Coordinates of C-alpha atoms in Angstrom, one line a residue:
X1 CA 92.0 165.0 -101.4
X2 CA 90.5 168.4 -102.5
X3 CA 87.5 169.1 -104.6
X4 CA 86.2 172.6 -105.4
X5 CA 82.7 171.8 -106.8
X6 CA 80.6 174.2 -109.1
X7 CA 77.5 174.4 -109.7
X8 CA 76.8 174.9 -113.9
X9 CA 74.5 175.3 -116.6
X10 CA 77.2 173.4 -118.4
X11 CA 80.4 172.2 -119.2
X12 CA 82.9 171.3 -121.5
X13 CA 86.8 170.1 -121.5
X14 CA 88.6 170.2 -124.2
X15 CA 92.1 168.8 -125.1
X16 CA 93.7 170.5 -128.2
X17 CA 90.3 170.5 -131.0
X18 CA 88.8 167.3 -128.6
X19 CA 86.3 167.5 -126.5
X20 CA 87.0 164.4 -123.8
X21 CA 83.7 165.9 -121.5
X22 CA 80.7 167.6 -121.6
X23 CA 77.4 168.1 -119.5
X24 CA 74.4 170.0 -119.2
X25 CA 72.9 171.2 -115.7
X26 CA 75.2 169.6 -113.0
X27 CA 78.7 169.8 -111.3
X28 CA 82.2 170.7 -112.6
X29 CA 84.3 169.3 -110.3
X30 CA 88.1 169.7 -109.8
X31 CA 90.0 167.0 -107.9
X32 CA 93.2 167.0 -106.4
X33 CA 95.0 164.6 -104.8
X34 CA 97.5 164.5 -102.1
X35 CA 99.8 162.0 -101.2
X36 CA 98.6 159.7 -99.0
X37 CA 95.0 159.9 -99.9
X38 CA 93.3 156.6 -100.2
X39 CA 90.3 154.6 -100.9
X40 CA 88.4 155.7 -97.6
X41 CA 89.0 159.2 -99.1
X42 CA 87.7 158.4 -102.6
X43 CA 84.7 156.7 -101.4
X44 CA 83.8 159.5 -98.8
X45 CA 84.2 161.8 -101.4
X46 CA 81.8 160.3 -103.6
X47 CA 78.8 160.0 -101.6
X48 CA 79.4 163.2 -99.9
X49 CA 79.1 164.9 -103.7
X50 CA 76.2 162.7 -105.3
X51 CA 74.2 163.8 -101.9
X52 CA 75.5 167.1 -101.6
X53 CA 72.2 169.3 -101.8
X54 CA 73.0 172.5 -103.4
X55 CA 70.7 172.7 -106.1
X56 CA 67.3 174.5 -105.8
X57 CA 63.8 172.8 -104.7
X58 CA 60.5 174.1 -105.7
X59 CA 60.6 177.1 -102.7
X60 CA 63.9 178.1 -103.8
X61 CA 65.8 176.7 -101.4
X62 CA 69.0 174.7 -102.0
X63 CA 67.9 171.1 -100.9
X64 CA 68.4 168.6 -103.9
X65 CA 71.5 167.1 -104.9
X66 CA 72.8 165.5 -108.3
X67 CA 71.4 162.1 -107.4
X68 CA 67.8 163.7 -106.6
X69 CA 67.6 165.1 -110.1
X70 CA 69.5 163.3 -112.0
X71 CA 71.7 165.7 -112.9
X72 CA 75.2 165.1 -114.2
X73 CA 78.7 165.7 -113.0
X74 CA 82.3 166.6 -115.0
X75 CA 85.4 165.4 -113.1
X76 CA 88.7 167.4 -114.3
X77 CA 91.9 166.3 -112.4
X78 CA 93.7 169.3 -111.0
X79 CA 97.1 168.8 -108.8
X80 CA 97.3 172.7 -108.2
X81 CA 94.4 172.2 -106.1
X82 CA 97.4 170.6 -103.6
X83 CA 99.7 173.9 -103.5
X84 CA 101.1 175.2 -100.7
X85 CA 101.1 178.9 -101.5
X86 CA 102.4 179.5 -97.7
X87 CA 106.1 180.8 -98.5
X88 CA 107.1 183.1 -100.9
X89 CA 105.6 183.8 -104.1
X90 CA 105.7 180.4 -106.3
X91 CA 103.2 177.5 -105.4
X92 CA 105.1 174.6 -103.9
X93 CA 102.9 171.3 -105.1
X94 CA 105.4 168.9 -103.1
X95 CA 102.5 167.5 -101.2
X96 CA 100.3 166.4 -104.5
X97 CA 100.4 163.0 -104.9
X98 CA 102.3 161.6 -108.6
X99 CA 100.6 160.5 -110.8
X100 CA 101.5 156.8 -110.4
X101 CA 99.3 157.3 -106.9
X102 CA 96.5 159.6 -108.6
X103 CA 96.0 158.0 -111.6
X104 CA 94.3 154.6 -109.4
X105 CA 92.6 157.2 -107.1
X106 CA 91.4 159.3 -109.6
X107 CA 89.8 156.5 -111.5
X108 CA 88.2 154.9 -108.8
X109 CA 86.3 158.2 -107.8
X110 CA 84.9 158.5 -111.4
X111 CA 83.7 155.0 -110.7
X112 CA 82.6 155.5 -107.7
X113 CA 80.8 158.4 -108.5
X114 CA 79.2 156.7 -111.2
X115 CA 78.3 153.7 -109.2
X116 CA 76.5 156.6 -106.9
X117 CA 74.7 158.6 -109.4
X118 CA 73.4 155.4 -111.3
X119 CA 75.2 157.1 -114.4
X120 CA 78.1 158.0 -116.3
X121 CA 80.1 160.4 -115.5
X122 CA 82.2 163.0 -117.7
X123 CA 85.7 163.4 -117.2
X124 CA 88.7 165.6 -118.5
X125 CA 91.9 163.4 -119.2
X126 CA 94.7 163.2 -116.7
X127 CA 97.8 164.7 -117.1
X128 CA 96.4 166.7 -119.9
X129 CA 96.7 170.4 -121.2
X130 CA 93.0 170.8 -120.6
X131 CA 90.4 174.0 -121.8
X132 CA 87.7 174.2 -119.0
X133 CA 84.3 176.2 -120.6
X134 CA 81.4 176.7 -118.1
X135 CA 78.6 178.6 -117.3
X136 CA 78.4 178.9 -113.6
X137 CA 75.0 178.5 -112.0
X138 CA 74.3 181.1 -109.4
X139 CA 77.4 181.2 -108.7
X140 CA 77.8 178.4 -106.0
X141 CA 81.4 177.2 -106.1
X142 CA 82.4 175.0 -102.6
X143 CA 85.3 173.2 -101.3
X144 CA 85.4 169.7 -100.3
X145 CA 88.2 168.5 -98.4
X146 CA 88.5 164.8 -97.5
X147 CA 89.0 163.8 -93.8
X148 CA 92.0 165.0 -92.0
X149 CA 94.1 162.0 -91.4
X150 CA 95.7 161.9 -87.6

């Protein structure tokens, strides 16, 4: 499980004229997920991102999270995330997960999350030909991979 978080002054997903999610101040976060991923990777996840401190405290340093100032997140599925870009020159995305795996997984991190933060959290829609607007914040963009499995 992959996330590549960014820090925004907003966002917004749209799908066709429809906007399915939109924040303020927080996170855009895109999730992929690989096959095998699990439960122990969702909830790892989760807590990592509502604790993750990358926004600014009072002496400019980056030492608060989402949960310290309740701040809000915007979670966009995103199986490219999961290409293997190792061979040649098209992306081989044999390793995400289908969605018949993601879907659960991808739900339950949403939850999750929201269980975490003590608030809803925005989403995209799965599967979907989605428009992502945002207006980076610094820019700090990170990448959160789950556990390596042995």
């Amino acid at each position: 499980m992959r996330l590549v978080v960014q820090r925004v002054r907003s966002a917004r997903v749209t799908v066709g004229e429809r906007i399915t999610g939109e924040i303020g101040p927080g996170l855009l976060v895109l999730l992929g997920i690989e096959r095998g991923d699990s439960l122990g990777d969702v909830a790892w996840l989760s807590a990592k991102l509502a604790k993750l401190r990358i926004f600014h405290d009072e002496a400019g340093m980056m030492n608060r999270s989402l949960l310290d100032l309740g701040l809000d997140a915007l979670v966009v599925s995103q199986f490219t995330l999961i290409a293997d870009c190792s061979r040649g020159t098209r992306p081989s995305f044999g390793e995400a997960a289908r969605p018949d795996e993601a879907i659960p997984l991808y739900e339950a991190f949403v939850a999750q999350l929201a269980t975490a933060l003590n608030r809803p959290v925005a989403t995209g829609e799965f599967g979907a030909d989605m428009q992502v607007t945002l207006v980076n914040d610094g820019p700090v963009t990170l990448v959160l991979d789950a556990p390596r499995r042995s």
